[in-house]
Amino acid sequence: MPLTLPALAYDVAALEPHIDATTMTIHHGKHHAAYVNNANNAMTDHSALQALSAIDILKKINETPDTIRQALINNVGGHANHTLFWEIMAPGGANAPTGALAAAITSTFGGVDQLKAQVNDAAMKRFGSGWGWLVADANGALKVISTANQDSPIMQGLTPLLGVDVWEHAYYLNYQNRRADYLAAWWNVVNWSVVAANYGR
Ligand code: MN3
């Protein structure tokens, strides 16, 4: 099959107390796995698509067959979004953004605290399910955006550097309706080294 569920690089309990082990187990093993399975099912009769990476499918989403495009948006998007999400979290996180990313955050937003506030605002204003993002455009300029459902910034020609999942499945077991509390806690597990590496791609 073309797409596979990536293994987590850390234990499901490693992000506690900020993200609990049960949420991680279900989120990765059930939700993310379902996006992978549903994406592969959608591509069953489309061998050319099966040869592409998730990122390349999303870049060419407007060239995909009408009959499966929404399934690809939802499920290839869900796969790419969650793959990034696991990668940009780590136990303890990193202390601060570094290098070119740190300089760009300062020049664009004024500093990392202001960036966090903008991401939190975008994530809080996302009605229903979706994501808050730090992205780079084709010129390397940083922007904060939000997308609905599993819509990927890649479909807009943007490079996602950091994304926070604000679907209720990402936080409801531990935080119930308190999305703001989840967001505040989530910054404690951001792996800024990976976010900085994403900016260099
Ligand atoms: Mn999710």
Tab-separated table of C-alpha atoms and ligand atoms in Angstrom:
chain	number	residue	atom	x	y	z
A	1	MET	CA	0.000	0.000	0.000
A	2	PRO	CA	1.294	3.463	-0.798
A	3	LEU	CA	0.817	5.240	2.536
A	4	THR	CA	1.773	3.805	5.925
A	5	LEU	CA	1.229	4.870	9.509
A	6	PRO	CA	4.548	6.202	10.840
A	7	ALA	CA	5.648	4.916	14.230
A	8	LEU	CA	5.833	7.457	17.020
A	9	ALA	CA	9.417	8.423	17.895
A	10	TYR	CA	8.530	8.431	21.604
A	11	ASP	CA	6.349	6.532	24.044
A	12	VAL	CA	2.644	7.380	24.144
A	13	ALA	CA	3.102	8.514	27.762
A	14	ALA	CA	6.116	10.711	26.997
A	15	LEU	CA	4.130	13.925	26.588
A	16	GLU	CA	2.313	13.645	29.912
A	17	PRO	CA	1.003	15.559	31.759
A	18	HIS	CA	0.353	17.869	28.801
A	19	ILE	CA	-0.950	15.177	26.430
A	20	ASP	CA	-2.137	11.999	28.143
A	21	ALA	CA	-1.188	8.492	27.038
A	22	THR	CA	-4.756	7.391	26.300
A	23	THR	CA	-5.316	10.340	23.984
A	24	MET	CA	-2.023	9.592	22.221
A	25	THR	CA	-2.862	5.895	21.854
A	26	ILE	CA	-6.269	6.559	20.309
A	27	HIS	CA	-5.172	9.579	18.304
A	28	HIS	CA	-2.243	7.822	16.647
A	29	GLY	CA	-3.441	4.225	16.592
A	30	LYS	CA	-7.072	4.848	15.644
A	31	HIS	CA	-7.583	8.321	14.163
A	32	HIS	CA	-4.331	8.631	12.216
A	33	ALA	CA	-4.496	4.971	11.196
A	34	ALA	CA	-7.987	5.544	9.804
A	35	TYR	CA	-6.778	8.434	7.630
A	36	VAL	CA	-4.051	6.196	6.207
A	37	ASN	CA	-6.455	3.328	5.531
A	38	ASN	CA	-9.110	5.573	4.008
A	39	ALA	CA	-6.548	7.331	1.810
A	40	ASN	CA	-5.262	4.007	0.512
A	41	ASN	CA	-8.809	2.776	-0.099
A	42	ALA	CA	-9.598	5.930	-2.080
A	43	MET	CA	-6.549	5.289	-4.301
A	44	THR	CA	-7.278	1.602	-4.902
A	45	ASP	CA	-7.998	2.075	-8.612
A	46	HIS	CA	-5.515	4.934	-9.117
A	47	SER	CA	-2.035	3.450	-9.405
A	48	ALA	CA	-0.448	6.736	-10.540
A	49	LEU	CA	-1.526	8.375	-7.295
A	50	GLN	CA	-0.243	5.434	-5.279
A	51	ALA	CA	3.260	6.179	-6.541
A	52	LEU	CA	3.214	9.705	-5.090
A	53	SER	CA	4.054	10.895	-1.601
A	54	ALA	CA	1.297	12.419	0.517
A	55	ILE	CA	2.892	15.842	0.055
A	56	ASP	CA	3.009	15.484	-3.730
A	57	ILE	CA	-0.644	14.390	-3.837
A	58	LEU	CA	-1.626	17.471	-1.830
A	59	LYS	CA	0.456	19.775	-4.057
A	60	LYS	CA	-1.393	18.376	-7.084
A	61	ILE	CA	-4.777	18.041	-5.431
A	62	ASN	CA	-6.522	20.003	-8.204
A	63	GLU	CA	-5.297	17.456	-10.755
A	64	THR	CA	-6.750	14.474	-8.908
A	65	PRO	CA	-9.975	12.796	-10.106
A	66	ASP	CA	-13.161	14.600	-9.083
A	67	THR	CA	-14.632	11.365	-7.756
A	68	ILE	CA	-11.992	10.907	-5.056
A	69	ARG	CA	-10.689	14.466	-4.531
A	70	GLN	CA	-12.595	15.148	-1.316
A	71	ALA	CA	-11.567	11.773	0.097
A	72	LEU	CA	-7.938	12.662	-0.658
A	73	ILE	CA	-8.285	16.129	0.909
A	74	ASN	CA	-9.698	14.554	4.067
A	75	ASN	CA	-7.491	11.508	4.378
A	76	VAL	CA	-4.186	12.301	2.667
A	77	GLY	CA	-4.496	15.668	4.377
A	78	GLY	CA	-5.202	13.954	7.681
A	79	HIS	CA	-2.184	11.698	7.197
A	80	ALA	CA	0.192	14.559	6.341
A	81	ASN	CA	-1.128	16.798	9.116
A	82	HIS	CA	-0.748	14.152	11.801
A	83	THR	CA	2.675	13.025	10.567
A	84	LEU	CA	3.888	16.596	11.078
A	85	PHE	CA	2.067	16.876	14.413
A	86	TRP	CA	3.895	13.858	15.925
A	87	GLU	CA	7.233	15.100	14.593
A	88	ILE	CA	6.995	18.587	16.083
A	89	MET	CA	6.302	17.304	19.589
A	90	ALA	CA	8.885	15.859	21.971
A	91	PRO	CA	9.138	15.180	25.684
A	92	GLY	CA	10.178	18.420	27.318
A	93	GLY	CA	10.293	20.162	23.977
A	94	ALA	CA	13.144	22.413	23.010
A	95	ASN	CA	13.897	25.640	24.812
A	96	ALA	CA	13.390	28.072	21.967
A	97	PRO	CA	13.378	28.430	18.193
A	98	THR	CA	16.855	28.661	16.698
A	99	GLY	CA	18.718	29.968	13.667
A	100	ALA	CA	16.913	31.340	10.649
A	101	LEU	CA	13.535	30.434	12.119
A	102	ALA	CA	14.191	32.414	15.296
A	103	ALA	CA	15.250	35.441	13.262
A	104	ALA	CA	12.172	35.192	11.044
A	105	ILE	CA	9.844	34.858	14.042
A	106	THR	CA	11.344	37.971	15.609
A	107	SER	CA	11.162	40.049	12.431
A	108	THR	CA	7.648	38.846	11.519
A	109	PHE	CA	5.841	38.651	14.840
A	110	GLY	CA	8.100	40.463	17.321
A	111	GLY	CA	8.985	37.286	19.181
A	112	VAL	CA	7.937	33.777	20.030
A	113	ASP	CA	5.384	34.884	22.636
A	114	GLN	CA	3.606	36.985	20.028
A	115	LEU	CA	3.728	34.090	17.569
A	116	LYS	CA	2.196	31.759	20.162
A	117	ALA	CA	-0.567	34.290	20.803
A	118	GLN	CA	-1.381	34.455	17.096
A	119	VAL	CA	-1.458	30.664	16.739
A	120	ASN	CA	-3.638	30.366	19.851
A	121	ASP	CA	-6.002	33.004	18.474
A	122	ALA	CA	-6.267	31.245	15.106
A	123	ALA	CA	-6.830	27.898	16.828
A	124	MET	CA	-9.429	29.281	19.231
A	125	LYS	CA	-11.372	30.956	16.411
A	126	ARG	CA	-11.495	27.749	14.350
A	127	PHE	CA	-15.163	26.799	14.690
A	128	GLY	CA	-15.566	23.041	14.896
A	129	SER	CA	-12.652	20.877	13.823
A	130	GLY	CA	-9.385	21.982	12.292
A	131	TRP	CA	-5.859	23.169	12.833
A	132	GLY	CA	-3.802	26.234	13.730
A	133	TRP	CA	-0.602	26.619	11.734
A	134	LEU	CA	2.680	28.438	11.375
A	135	VAL	CA	3.490	28.244	7.667
A	136	ALA	CA	6.046	29.617	5.220
A	137	ASP	CA	4.950	30.884	1.834
A	138	ALA	CA	6.882	30.334	-1.409
A	139	ASN	CA	9.135	33.301	-0.567
A	140	GLY	CA	9.878	32.024	2.924
A	141	ALA	CA	7.621	34.589	4.630
A	142	LEU	CA	6.010	33.330	7.842
A	143	LYS	CA	2.249	33.407	8.354
A	144	VAL	CA	-0.209	32.117	10.931
A	145	ILE	CA	-3.326	30.523	9.488
A	146	SER	CA	-6.091	28.128	10.426
A	147	THR	CA	-7.613	25.418	8.270
A	148	ALA	CA	-10.876	23.516	8.643
A	149	ASN	CA	-11.179	19.755	9.008
A	150	GLN	CA	-8.045	18.083	7.551
A	151	ASP	CA	-7.379	20.710	4.884
A	152	SER	CA	-3.603	20.922	4.468
A	153	PRO	CA	-1.737	24.220	3.978
A	154	ILE	CA	0.196	22.361	1.265
A	155	MET	CA	-2.905	22.597	-0.953
A	156	GLN	CA	-2.500	26.400	-0.803
A	157	GLY	CA	1.150	26.242	-1.824
A	158	LEU	CA	2.277	26.832	1.762
A	159	THR	CA	4.826	24.851	3.789
A	160	PRO	CA	3.545	23.888	7.241
A	161	LEU	CA	6.230	24.359	9.900
A	162	LEU	CA	4.148	23.835	13.037
A	163	GLY	CA	0.552	22.723	13.407
A	164	VAL	CA	-1.701	22.221	16.383
A	165	ASP	CA	-4.646	19.855	16.094
A	166	VAL	CA	-7.811	21.355	17.588
A	167	TRP	CA	-10.168	18.527	16.728
A	168	GLU	CA	-11.843	17.490	19.977
A	169	HIS	CA	-10.251	14.034	19.637
A	170	ALA	CA	-6.891	15.743	20.267
A	171	TYR	CA	-7.813	16.998	23.736
A	172	TYR	CA	-11.282	16.051	24.956
A	173	LEU	CA	-10.322	13.158	27.274
A	174	ASN	CA	-8.027	15.376	29.323
A	175	TYR	CA	-9.334	18.904	28.740
A	176	GLN	CA	-13.010	18.360	27.794
A	177	ASN	CA	-14.293	21.678	26.384
A	178	ARG	CA	-11.240	23.666	27.539
A	179	ARG	CA	-9.483	24.170	24.221
A	180	ALA	CA	-7.561	27.174	25.592
A	181	ASP	CA	-6.092	25.059	28.409
A	182	TYR	CA	-5.031	22.393	25.916
A	183	LEU	CA	-3.350	25.011	23.732
A	184	ALA	CA	-1.517	26.534	26.696
A	185	ALA	CA	-0.229	23.099	27.724
A	186	TRP	CA	0.630	22.048	24.174
A	187	TRP	CA	3.375	24.655	23.797
A	188	ASN	CA	5.286	22.785	26.530
A	189	VAL	CA	5.892	19.848	24.197
A	190	VAL	CA	6.779	21.667	20.971
A	191	ASN	CA	10.040	20.441	19.472
A	192	TRP	CA	11.370	23.705	18.069
A	193	SER	CA	14.394	21.945	16.557
A	194	VAL	CA	12.082	20.143	14.134
A	195	VAL	CA	10.064	23.286	13.442
A	196	ALA	CA	13.336	25.089	12.608
A	197	ALA	CA	14.387	22.218	10.334
A	198	ASN	CA	11.020	22.391	8.554
A	199	TYR	CA	11.740	26.067	7.780
A	200	GLY	CA	14.947	25.076	6.026
A	201	ARG	CA	13.222	22.727	3.583
B	1	MN3	MN	-6.196	14.577	15.035
